[in-house]
Coordinates of C-alpha atoms in Angstrom, one line a residue:
Chain M
M1 CA -174.2 -191.9 -31.8
A2 CA -170.7 -190.4 -31.6
I3 CA -170.3 -186.7 -30.6
L4 CA -169.5 -184.8 -33.8
V5 CA -166.9 -182.0 -33.4
V6 CA -166.3 -179.6 -36.2
S7 CA -162.7 -178.6 -36.8
E8 CA -161.6 -175.4 -38.4
N9 CA -158.5 -175.3 -40.5
W10 CA -156.9 -172.2 -42.0
G11 CA -154.4 -172.9 -44.7
G12 CA -154.4 -176.6 -43.8
N13 CA -153.6 -176.2 -40.1
F14 CA -155.8 -176.4 -37.1
K15 CA -155.8 -173.7 -34.5
K16 CA -155.7 -174.1 -30.8
S17 CA -159.5 -173.5 -30.6
T18 CA -160.1 -176.6 -32.6
Y19 CA -158.0 -178.8 -30.2
E20 CA -159.9 -177.2 -27.3
A21 CA -163.2 -178.2 -29.0
V22 CA -162.0 -181.7 -29.5
S23 CA -160.8 -182.0 -25.9
Y24 CA -164.1 -180.6 -24.7
A25 CA -166.1 -183.0 -27.0
N26 CA -164.1 -186.0 -25.7
E27 CA -164.6 -185.1 -22.1
I28 CA -168.4 -185.0 -22.7
A29 CA -168.1 -188.2 -24.7
K30 CA -166.6 -189.9 -21.6
Q31 CA -169.4 -188.5 -19.5
M32 CA -172.0 -189.9 -21.9
G33 CA -170.2 -193.2 -22.7
T34 CA -169.7 -192.5 -26.4
S35 CA -166.9 -191.6 -28.8
T36 CA -165.8 -188.5 -30.6
T37 CA -165.8 -188.1 -34.4
A38 CA -164.2 -185.0 -35.9
L39 CA -165.3 -183.4 -39.2
S40 CA -162.7 -181.6 -41.3
I41 CA -163.8 -179.5 -44.2
G42 CA -161.2 -178.5 -46.9
N43 CA -157.7 -179.6 -47.7
V44 CA -155.8 -180.9 -44.8
S45 CA -152.9 -183.4 -44.8
N46 CA -153.5 -186.8 -43.3
E47 CA -150.7 -186.1 -40.8
T48 CA -152.5 -183.0 -39.6
L49 CA -155.9 -184.8 -39.4
Q50 CA -154.2 -187.4 -37.2
S51 CA -153.4 -184.7 -34.7
L52 CA -157.1 -184.6 -33.8
G53 CA -156.6 -188.0 -32.4
K54 CA -154.2 -186.7 -29.9
Y55 CA -157.1 -184.9 -28.2
G56 CA -159.5 -187.8 -28.4
A57 CA -161.1 -188.0 -31.9
T58 CA -161.2 -191.7 -32.8
K59 CA -162.6 -191.0 -36.3
V60 CA -162.1 -188.1 -38.7
L61 CA -164.5 -187.5 -41.5
H62 CA -162.6 -185.6 -44.2
A63 CA -164.8 -183.6 -46.6
Q64 CA -162.4 -182.5 -49.3
H65 CA -163.7 -181.1 -52.6
D66 CA -163.1 -178.2 -55.0
K67 CA -166.4 -176.8 -54.0
L68 CA -165.3 -176.5 -50.3
N69 CA -162.1 -174.5 -50.9
N70 CA -163.7 -171.3 -49.7
F71 CA -165.9 -170.7 -46.7
N72 CA -169.6 -170.5 -47.6
V73 CA -171.9 -170.5 -44.7
Q74 CA -174.8 -172.3 -46.5
V75 CA -172.6 -175.0 -48.0
Y76 CA -170.6 -175.7 -44.8
A77 CA -173.7 -175.8 -42.7
S78 CA -175.2 -178.4 -45.0
V79 CA -172.0 -180.5 -44.9
I80 CA -172.0 -180.4 -41.0
A81 CA -175.7 -181.3 -40.8
E82 CA -175.2 -184.2 -43.3
A83 CA -172.2 -185.5 -41.3
A84 CA -174.2 -185.3 -38.1
K85 CA -177.0 -187.4 -39.6
K86 CA -174.5 -189.9 -41.1
E87 CA -172.9 -190.4 -37.7
G88 CA -176.3 -190.3 -35.9
S89 CA -174.8 -187.6 -33.6
Q90 CA -177.1 -186.2 -31.0
L91 CA -174.5 -183.7 -29.9
I92 CA -172.5 -181.4 -32.1
I93 CA -169.6 -179.2 -30.9
L94 CA -168.2 -176.2 -32.7
S95 CA -165.8 -173.4 -31.6
N96 CA -167.4 -170.1 -31.0
T97 CA -165.1 -168.4 -33.5
F98 CA -166.4 -166.2 -36.3
A99 CA -167.0 -169.2 -38.5
G100 CA -168.6 -171.2 -35.7
K101 CA -170.9 -168.3 -34.8
S102 CA -172.2 -168.0 -38.3
L103 CA -172.5 -171.8 -38.9
S104 CA -174.0 -173.0 -35.6
P105 CA -177.4 -171.3 -35.9
R106 CA -177.9 -172.6 -39.5
V107 CA -177.0 -176.1 -38.5
A108 CA -179.3 -175.8 -35.5
M109 CA -182.2 -174.9 -37.7
K110 CA -181.5 -177.7 -40.2
L111 CA -181.5 -180.3 -37.4
Q112 CA -184.1 -178.6 -35.2
A113 CA -181.5 -178.6 -32.5
G114 CA -181.2 -176.5 -29.4
L115 CA -178.1 -174.4 -29.4
V116 CA -175.9 -172.8 -26.8
T117 CA -173.3 -170.3 -28.1
D118 CA -170.4 -169.0 -26.0
A119 CA -170.5 -172.1 -23.8
I120 CA -167.7 -171.8 -21.2
A121 CA -167.8 -175.1 -19.2
L122 CA -168.6 -178.8 -19.5
P123 CA -172.3 -179.5 -19.1
S124 CA -173.2 -179.5 -15.4
S125 CA -175.6 -182.4 -16.2
V126 CA -176.3 -184.3 -19.3
S127 CA -179.9 -185.3 -18.3
P128 CA -181.4 -182.7 -18.2
F129 CA -178.7 -181.2 -20.5
V130 CA -177.5 -178.0 -18.8
V131 CA -174.5 -175.8 -20.0
R132 CA -173.1 -172.6 -18.6
R133 CA -172.7 -169.6 -20.9
K134 CA -171.8 -165.9 -20.7
I135 CA -174.5 -163.3 -21.0
F136 CA -174.7 -159.5 -20.8
S137 CA -171.2 -159.3 -22.5
G138 CA -169.6 -161.2 -19.7
K139 CA -171.2 -159.2 -17.0
A140 CA -173.2 -162.3 -15.9
F141 CA -173.6 -166.0 -16.5
S142 CA -176.6 -168.3 -17.0
N143 CA -177.2 -172.0 -17.0
V144 CA -179.1 -173.0 -20.1
E145 CA -181.1 -176.2 -20.5
L146 CA -181.4 -177.7 -24.0
T147 CA -184.7 -179.5 -24.4
T148 CA -184.3 -180.9 -27.9
A149 CA -183.1 -184.4 -28.9
V150 CA -180.2 -183.0 -31.0
K151 CA -178.0 -180.4 -29.3
I152 CA -175.3 -178.1 -30.4
L153 CA -172.7 -176.3 -28.3
A154 CA -170.3 -173.6 -29.6
L155 CA -167.4 -173.5 -27.2
A156 CA -165.9 -170.1 -26.3
P157 CA -162.2 -170.1 -27.4
N158 CA -159.7 -170.1 -24.5
S159 CA -162.3 -171.3 -22.0
F160 CA -161.4 -175.0 -21.9
H161 CA -158.0 -176.6 -21.5
L162 CA -156.4 -179.1 -23.8
V163 CA -156.7 -182.7 -22.7
E164 CA -154.4 -185.2 -24.3
A165 CA -156.1 -188.5 -24.9
N166 CA -153.6 -190.0 -27.4
A167 CA -156.2 -191.8 -29.4
S168 CA -155.5 -192.9 -32.9
A169 CA -157.9 -191.5 -35.4
T170 CA -159.3 -193.5 -38.4
I171 CA -159.5 -191.1 -41.4
E172 CA -162.5 -191.6 -43.6
N173 CA -163.2 -189.6 -46.8
F174 CA -166.6 -188.0 -46.7
T175 CA -168.2 -186.8 -49.9
P176 CA -171.2 -184.6 -49.1
S177 CA -174.2 -184.5 -51.5
F178 CA -174.0 -180.9 -52.6
N179 CA -177.2 -178.9 -53.0
D180 CA -177.1 -176.3 -55.8
A181 CA -179.3 -173.9 -53.9
D182 CA -176.6 -173.5 -51.3
F183 CA -174.2 -171.9 -53.8
V184 CA -175.8 -168.5 -54.0
S185 CA -173.0 -166.6 -52.3
Q186 CA -169.7 -166.4 -54.3
H187 CA -166.3 -165.9 -52.8
K188 CA -164.6 -162.8 -54.1
E189 CA -161.5 -162.3 -51.9
F190 CA -160.0 -162.9 -48.5
K191 CA -158.4 -159.8 -46.9
K192 CA -155.8 -160.8 -44.4
A193 CA -155.9 -158.7 -41.3
G194 CA -152.9 -156.3 -40.9
G195 CA -151.6 -157.4 -37.5
A196 CA -149.5 -160.5 -37.4
I197 CA -151.5 -162.1 -34.5
S198 CA -155.3 -162.2 -34.5
I199 CA -156.6 -160.7 -31.2
T200 CA -159.4 -163.2 -30.9
E201 CA -156.8 -166.0 -30.8
A202 CA -153.9 -164.4 -29.1
E203 CA -153.0 -165.5 -25.6
V204 CA -151.7 -162.1 -24.7
V205 CA -153.2 -158.8 -26.0
I206 CA -151.7 -155.4 -25.5
S207 CA -154.1 -152.5 -25.8
G208 CA -153.8 -148.8 -26.0
G209 CA -156.2 -145.9 -25.3
R210 CA -156.4 -142.2 -25.6
G211 CA -153.8 -141.9 -22.9
L212 CA -151.2 -142.6 -25.6
K213 CA -151.9 -139.2 -27.1
G214 CA -151.5 -140.0 -30.8
P215 CA -151.0 -142.8 -33.3
E216 CA -147.3 -141.9 -33.6
N217 CA -146.9 -143.3 -30.0
W218 CA -148.0 -146.9 -30.9
G219 CA -144.4 -148.0 -31.6
M220 CA -143.9 -149.0 -27.9
V221 CA -147.2 -150.9 -27.8
E222 CA -146.1 -152.9 -30.8
D223 CA -142.6 -153.4 -29.3
L224 CA -144.2 -154.8 -26.2
A225 CA -146.6 -157.0 -28.2
K226 CA -143.7 -158.4 -30.2
I227 CA -141.7 -159.5 -27.1
L228 CA -144.8 -161.3 -25.7
S229 CA -146.0 -162.6 -29.1
A230 CA -149.2 -160.6 -28.4
G231 CA -151.9 -159.2 -30.5
T232 CA -152.5 -155.4 -30.4
A233 CA -155.9 -153.9 -29.6
C234 CA -157.3 -150.4 -28.8
S235 CA -160.2 -148.6 -27.2
K236 CA -163.2 -147.2 -29.1
P237 CA -162.1 -143.5 -29.1
V238 CA -158.8 -144.5 -30.6
A239 CA -160.5 -146.4 -33.4
D240 CA -163.0 -143.6 -33.9
M241 CA -160.3 -141.0 -34.3
G242 CA -158.6 -143.2 -36.9
W243 CA -155.4 -143.7 -34.8
R244 CA -155.8 -147.5 -35.2
P245 CA -157.8 -149.7 -37.5
H246 CA -161.4 -150.6 -36.5
H247 CA -160.6 -154.3 -36.4
E248 CA -158.4 -153.6 -33.3
H249 CA -161.3 -152.0 -31.4
V250 CA -162.3 -154.2 -28.4
G251 CA -165.4 -153.5 -26.4
Q252 CA -169.2 -153.6 -26.4
T253 CA -169.5 -152.4 -30.0
G254 CA -166.1 -153.8 -31.2
I255 CA -164.7 -157.3 -30.8
A256 CA -164.9 -159.3 -27.6
I257 CA -161.7 -161.1 -26.6
A258 CA -160.7 -163.6 -23.9
P259 CA -156.9 -163.8 -23.8
N260 CA -154.9 -165.2 -20.8
L261 CA -153.4 -161.8 -20.3
Y262 CA -154.7 -158.3 -21.3
I263 CA -152.6 -155.3 -20.7
A264 CA -154.5 -151.9 -21.0
I265 CA -152.3 -148.9 -21.4
G266 CA -153.9 -145.4 -21.1
I267 CA -157.4 -146.9 -21.1
S268 CA -159.8 -145.5 -18.4
G269 CA -161.9 -148.7 -18.3
A270 CA -165.4 -147.5 -19.2
I271 CA -168.1 -150.2 -18.7
Q272 CA -168.5 -150.5 -22.5
H273 CA -164.7 -151.2 -22.9
L274 CA -164.7 -153.8 -20.0
A275 CA -167.7 -155.6 -21.7
G276 CA -165.3 -156.6 -24.5
V277 CA -162.4 -157.7 -22.4
N278 CA -163.8 -158.9 -19.0
S279 CA -163.4 -162.5 -20.0
S280 CA -159.6 -162.2 -20.0
K281 CA -158.1 -164.4 -17.4
V282 CA -155.8 -161.7 -16.0
M283 CA -156.0 -157.9 -16.7
V284 CA -153.3 -155.3 -16.1
A285 CA -154.1 -151.6 -16.1
I286 CA -151.5 -148.9 -16.6
N287 CA -152.9 -145.4 -16.1
N288 CA -151.8 -142.1 -14.8
D289 CA -155.1 -141.5 -13.1
P290 CA -155.3 -143.5 -9.8
E291 CA -159.1 -143.1 -9.9
A292 CA -159.5 -144.7 -13.4
P293 CA -162.3 -147.3 -13.2
F294 CA -160.1 -149.9 -14.8
F295 CA -158.3 -150.3 -11.5
K296 CA -161.5 -151.7 -10.0
A297 CA -161.7 -154.4 -12.7
A298 CA -158.0 -155.2 -13.2
D299 CA -155.9 -157.8 -11.3
Y300 CA -152.7 -155.8 -11.4
G301 CA -152.2 -152.1 -11.8
I302 CA -149.5 -149.5 -12.1
V303 CA -150.3 -145.8 -11.6
G304 CA -148.0 -143.6 -13.7
D305 CA -147.1 -142.1 -17.0
A306 CA -147.3 -144.7 -19.8
F307 CA -144.4 -143.1 -21.6
E308 CA -142.2 -143.8 -18.6
I309 CA -143.6 -147.2 -17.6
V310 CA -143.9 -149.0 -21.0
P311 CA -140.3 -148.6 -22.1
K312 CA -139.2 -150.0 -18.6
L313 CA -141.7 -152.8 -19.0
I314 CA -140.3 -153.7 -22.4
E315 CA -136.8 -154.0 -20.8
A316 CA -138.2 -156.0 -17.9
F317 CA -140.0 -158.5 -20.3
K318 CA -136.9 -158.7 -22.5
E319 CA -134.8 -159.6 -19.4
Y320 CA -137.4 -162.2 -18.4
K321 CA -137.5 -163.7 -21.9
S322 CA -133.7 -164.0 -22.0
S323 CA -133.7 -165.6 -18.6
L324 CA -135.8 -168.4 -20.0
N325 CA -133.1 -169.3 -22.6
Chain Z
M1 CA -186.5 -152.3 -52.5
K2 CA -188.1 -153.7 -49.3
I3 CA -185.9 -153.8 -46.2
L4 CA -186.7 -155.5 -42.9
V5 CA -184.7 -154.5 -39.8
C6 CA -185.0 -156.7 -36.7
I7 CA -184.5 -154.8 -33.5
S8 CA -184.2 -155.9 -29.9
S9 CA -184.9 -153.7 -26.9
V10 CA -181.8 -154.1 -24.6
P11 CA -180.4 -152.4 -21.5
D12 CA -178.2 -149.4 -22.3
T13 CA -174.5 -150.2 -22.6
T14 CA -173.7 -148.4 -19.4
S15 CA -176.2 -150.5 -17.3
K16 CA -175.1 -152.2 -14.1
I17 CA -176.5 -155.7 -14.4
S18 CA -178.3 -157.3 -11.5
F19 CA -181.0 -160.0 -10.9
K20 CA -183.9 -160.4 -8.6
D21 CA -183.8 -163.7 -6.7
S22 CA -181.3 -165.0 -9.4
S23 CA -184.1 -165.8 -11.8
T24 CA -185.3 -162.5 -13.2
F25 CA -183.4 -159.6 -14.7
N26 CA -183.7 -156.5 -12.5
A27 CA -185.0 -153.8 -14.8
D28 CA -185.4 -151.2 -12.1
G29 CA -183.9 -147.9 -13.2
I30 CA -182.6 -149.4 -16.5
Q31 CA -182.8 -147.4 -19.7
F32 CA -183.7 -149.5 -22.7
I33 CA -182.2 -148.8 -26.1
I34 CA -182.2 -150.3 -29.6
N35 CA -179.6 -153.0 -29.6
P36 CA -176.5 -151.3 -30.9
N37 CA -175.7 -154.0 -33.5
D38 CA -179.3 -153.6 -34.8
E39 CA -179.0 -149.9 -35.0
F40 CA -176.0 -150.2 -37.3
G41 CA -178.2 -152.2 -39.6
L42 CA -181.1 -149.7 -39.3
T43 CA -178.7 -146.8 -40.2
K44 CA -177.4 -148.8 -43.2
A45 CA -181.0 -149.3 -44.3
L46 CA -181.5 -145.5 -44.1
H47 CA -178.4 -144.9 -46.2
I48 CA -179.8 -147.3 -48.8
K49 CA -183.2 -145.6 -48.7
E50 CA -181.6 -142.2 -49.2
A51 CA -179.5 -143.4 -52.1
G52 CA -182.5 -144.8 -53.9
A53 CA -186.0 -145.9 -53.3
A54 CA -186.7 -148.3 -50.3
T55 CA -189.2 -148.9 -47.6
I56 CA -188.0 -149.8 -44.2
T57 CA -190.0 -152.0 -41.8
V58 CA -188.7 -152.6 -38.3
I59 CA -189.8 -155.8 -36.5
N60 CA -189.5 -156.6 -32.8
V61 CA -190.5 -159.7 -30.8
G62 CA -191.6 -158.3 -27.5
L63 CA -194.4 -157.2 -25.2
A64 CA -195.8 -153.7 -25.2
D65 CA -193.0 -152.4 -23.0
T66 CA -190.7 -152.5 -26.1
E67 CA -192.8 -149.9 -28.0
P68 CA -190.7 -146.8 -27.0
V69 CA -187.7 -148.5 -28.7
I70 CA -189.8 -149.3 -31.8
R71 CA -191.0 -145.7 -31.9
K72 CA -187.4 -144.5 -31.7
A73 CA -186.6 -146.6 -34.8
L74 CA -189.6 -145.0 -36.5
A75 CA -188.4 -141.5 -35.4
I76 CA -185.0 -142.1 -36.9
G77 CA -186.6 -142.9 -40.3
A78 CA -188.1 -146.4 -40.6
D79 CA -191.5 -146.3 -42.4
D80 CA -193.5 -148.7 -40.4
A81 CA -193.2 -151.3 -37.7
I82 CA -194.4 -154.8 -36.7
R83 CA -194.4 -156.0 -33.1
I84 CA -194.9 -159.7 -32.5
N85 CA -196.6 -159.7 -29.1
A86 CA -194.6 -162.3 -27.1
Q87 CA -191.8 -162.6 -24.7
P88 CA -188.6 -163.3 -26.8
T89 CA -187.7 -166.4 -24.8
D90 CA -185.1 -167.9 -27.1
A91 CA -183.5 -167.3 -30.5
F92 CA -185.3 -170.2 -32.1
F93 CA -188.6 -168.7 -31.2
V94 CA -187.7 -165.2 -32.3
A95 CA -186.3 -166.3 -35.7
T96 CA -189.2 -168.6 -36.4
E97 CA -191.7 -165.8 -35.7
I98 CA -189.8 -163.2 -37.8
A99 CA -189.4 -165.7 -40.6
A100 CA -193.1 -166.3 -40.7
I101 CA -193.7 -162.6 -41.3
A102 CA -190.8 -162.3 -43.8
K103 CA -192.1 -165.1 -45.9
Q104 CA -195.3 -163.2 -46.5
N105 CA -193.6 -160.0 -47.6
N106 CA -190.6 -160.8 -49.8
Y107 CA -188.0 -158.4 -48.4
D108 CA -184.8 -157.9 -50.4
I109 CA -182.6 -157.3 -47.4
I110 CA -183.1 -158.4 -43.8
F111 CA -180.9 -156.8 -41.2
A112 CA -180.4 -158.3 -37.8
G113 CA -177.6 -157.5 -35.3
K114 CA -174.6 -159.9 -35.1
E115 CA -175.9 -160.4 -31.5
S116 CA -178.0 -158.6 -28.9
I117 CA -175.9 -157.1 -26.1
D118 CA -178.1 -158.8 -23.4
Y119 CA -178.1 -162.5 -24.2
N120 CA -175.3 -162.4 -26.8
G121 CA -176.7 -165.5 -28.5
G122 CA -175.8 -164.3 -32.0
M123 CA -178.2 -166.8 -33.6
V124 CA -181.1 -164.9 -35.1
A125 CA -179.4 -163.8 -38.4
G126 CA -178.2 -167.3 -39.2
M127 CA -181.5 -168.9 -38.2
L128 CA -183.4 -166.5 -40.4
G129 CA -181.1 -167.2 -43.3
E130 CA -181.7 -170.9 -42.9
L131 CA -185.4 -170.5 -42.6
L132 CA -185.6 -168.4 -45.7
S133 CA -182.9 -170.4 -47.6
V134 CA -180.8 -167.3 -48.3
P135 CA -177.2 -166.4 -47.4
S136 CA -176.6 -165.0 -43.9
Y137 CA -173.6 -162.7 -43.5
T138 CA -172.5 -162.1 -39.9
P139 CA -170.7 -160.2 -38.5
C140 CA -170.9 -158.0 -41.5
V141 CA -168.6 -155.0 -41.5
G142 CA -169.1 -153.7 -45.0
M143 CA -171.9 -153.8 -47.6
E144 CA -172.2 -152.4 -51.1
L145 CA -175.5 -152.7 -52.9
Q146 CA -175.8 -153.1 -56.7
A147 CA -179.1 -153.3 -58.6
T148 CA -180.1 -156.8 -57.7
S149 CA -177.0 -158.1 -55.8
V150 CA -174.8 -157.2 -52.9
T151 CA -171.1 -157.4 -52.0
V152 CA -170.4 -157.8 -48.3
E153 CA -167.3 -158.0 -46.1
C154 CA -167.6 -160.3 -43.1
L155 CA -165.2 -160.8 -40.2
V156 CA -163.6 -164.3 -40.2
D157 CA -160.7 -165.4 -38.0
G158 CA -157.6 -163.7 -39.3
G159 CA -159.2 -161.3 -41.7
K160 CA -162.2 -160.4 -43.8
E161 CA -164.1 -162.5 -46.3
V162 CA -165.6 -160.7 -49.2
Q163 CA -168.5 -162.4 -50.9
T164 CA -171.2 -161.4 -53.4
S165 CA -174.7 -162.7 -53.8
K166 CA -178.0 -161.9 -55.5
L167 CA -180.7 -160.6 -53.3
P168 CA -182.4 -161.4 -50.9
V169 CA -179.9 -161.8 -48.1
V170 CA -179.8 -161.6 -44.3
V171 CA -177.1 -159.4 -42.8
G172 CA -175.9 -159.5 -39.2
G173 CA -174.7 -156.0 -38.6
Q174 CA -172.1 -154.6 -36.4
K175 CA -169.9 -151.5 -36.3
G176 CA -168.3 -151.1 -39.7
L177 CA -171.5 -151.7 -41.6
V178 CA -171.8 -147.9 -40.8
E179 CA -169.6 -146.0 -38.4
E180 CA -170.7 -144.8 -35.0
K181 CA -170.7 -141.2 -36.2
D182 CA -173.3 -142.2 -38.7
L183 CA -175.8 -143.2 -36.0
R184 CA -178.8 -140.8 -35.8
I185 CA -180.5 -139.0 -32.9
P186 CA -184.2 -138.5 -33.6
N187 CA -185.1 -134.9 -34.2
M188 CA -188.4 -133.3 -33.2
R189 CA -190.0 -133.7 -36.6
G190 CA -189.1 -137.4 -36.6
I191 CA -190.4 -138.0 -33.1
M192 CA -193.8 -136.3 -34.1
S193 CA -194.1 -138.3 -37.3
A194 CA -193.2 -141.5 -35.5
R195 CA -196.4 -141.2 -33.5
T196 CA -198.6 -141.6 -36.5
K197 CA -196.5 -144.2 -38.4
P198 CA -198.1 -147.6 -38.5
L199 CA -197.2 -150.0 -35.8
Q200 CA -198.9 -153.3 -36.3
V201 CA -199.2 -155.7 -33.4
V202 CA -199.5 -159.4 -34.4
Q203 CA -199.9 -162.5 -32.2
P204 CA -197.2 -165.1 -32.3
S205 CA -197.8 -168.2 -34.4
A206 CA -197.0 -170.5 -31.4
S207 CA -193.5 -171.6 -32.2
A208 CA -191.7 -174.0 -29.9
H209 CA -188.8 -173.2 -27.6
H210 CA -185.4 -175.0 -27.6
E211 CA -183.5 -173.3 -24.8
L212 CA -184.5 -172.6 -21.3
Y213 CA -182.6 -170.1 -19.2
K214 CA -182.3 -171.5 -15.7
G215 CA -181.2 -168.8 -13.3
F216 CA -178.6 -166.1 -13.6
E217 CA -175.4 -165.4 -11.7
L218 CA -173.0 -162.5 -11.4
P219 CA -169.3 -163.2 -11.7
P220 CA -167.5 -163.6 -8.4
A221 CA -166.2 -160.3 -7.0
K222 CA -162.6 -159.6 -7.9
A223 CA -160.1 -160.0 -5.2
G224 CA -159.0 -156.5 -5.8
C225 CA -156.3 -154.9 -7.9
K226 CA -152.8 -155.5 -6.7
M227 CA -150.9 -152.3 -7.2
V228 CA -147.3 -152.3 -8.4
S229 CA -145.0 -149.3 -8.0
K230 CA -144.1 -147.5 -11.2
D231 CA -140.5 -147.7 -10.1
D232 CA -140.5 -151.4 -9.8
V233 CA -142.1 -152.8 -13.1
K234 CA -139.9 -155.9 -12.8
E235 CA -142.2 -156.8 -9.9
L236 CA -145.2 -156.9 -12.4
V237 CA -143.3 -159.3 -14.7
N238 CA -142.5 -161.4 -11.6
L239 CA -146.2 -161.5 -10.5
L240 CA -147.4 -162.3 -14.0
H241 CA -145.0 -165.2 -14.1
K242 CA -145.1 -166.6 -10.6
E243 CA -148.5 -165.7 -9.2
A244 CA -150.8 -165.3 -12.2
K245 CA -148.8 -167.8 -14.3
V246 CA -149.9 -166.2 -17.5
I247 CA -146.4 -165.7 -19.0

């Protein structure tokens, strides 16, 4: 009856979103008087698996097999469903990452489970089971009741804090019964994204818009990002004009992000842009137009020329960083 | 080649969202459009049709008020349409209804958006893939079709995963599948011909529901933007550290 939480490893390491999901699962487990079992698919060292215990997993099912070396949505969904049945889990938690978004609906169908994606808080009640999620691209929220026996939640990254439980996890090898029909899709290659830091995971994102006048002026955006260990993003027109790659486009038709800090430079703040970034905890707008709509949505603003402000900001952050040492 | 494109009717991207008595979406003055993520799939289907032979069917789960959006898809170039006459209450219901139609018709490719821009559930593509026991690729940002197979690029955390599969497949579209400049505006000839293209209305096959939406809320109003002088950017660093505590 344990809650099953699905961990995600990339190159053998867990990301923060996985520890958030384990913390979240364990808080619900306390509420429901049960324990937390984590599932790990792929090659991960025992030491790294143990780290799931730190956030409350008392058992880790480790599915390790040559057939699991590359992500395959059908195969992975079957493994998760099988693990859930083995554990008798009535509640399964995933992260609402790209992998979690593609896996969770398939697992839900296999288990005839109700599913809430983009969950942003602990269930407000477990009977009936009600969870809050974002809708209308973050322009509103809704409380959703799941009416099924088995339930699945996909937790929005960076919406739940880490909670240390310091449990010790028992690691158990789990060999799933593979189904040949799942192996239709073949892995060809993985193309690593150009930027050093993925914007869906970054805690700080620096974003540039048309106000920067041309791709040659992105050096200062990158310099600022480097100091803050931030990811770099851009507005839609910038991606459409080919100044920056499409995978940096955040907004309604691009990628939705939820960092702790979002700094928008030379972006007016059209409603379609805000739809992709309004889940950021704190937003800063830098724009030379005092009437730019972004100033209505931002927490902090500076009116002025980006070419004058950003270099000063770089110096100020550098000074701040060196004061920490 | 038979292609099915699932479309949702959603409020325009510029809509101001509000609710009536916190339980009903306020549609007053709202312009409805084809869900942008679905439109990328529809446009890709048109490219496939133009590069070879294909028929494109669009399908929508909705009441009669979604027909203008269905007609727009026909005006852009889809050949025929199916409307399942029901309120699309949750993804499980929508996917089950669409899968029931898909099973009768052996489509080679089914496009659905990576998510609708109203409820953002992002579940229909994956659920359809599961119900039809075929791969589901979402969010898909690139697709090349061979005779009986397909190579796709999907976003994964930290990059793109390239995979190949025989048909049929389900594709959860987003920008990248085609570019924004590829999207089409219906011309007069298209609009005229759309009026006579077949739009079949079928009754739902009574699927169950798994998720109940219980009331809506708007985010709390922002406290207001704190302005910092451009001559004192150090103050911003200070505020982000001491007040906002994000650095």
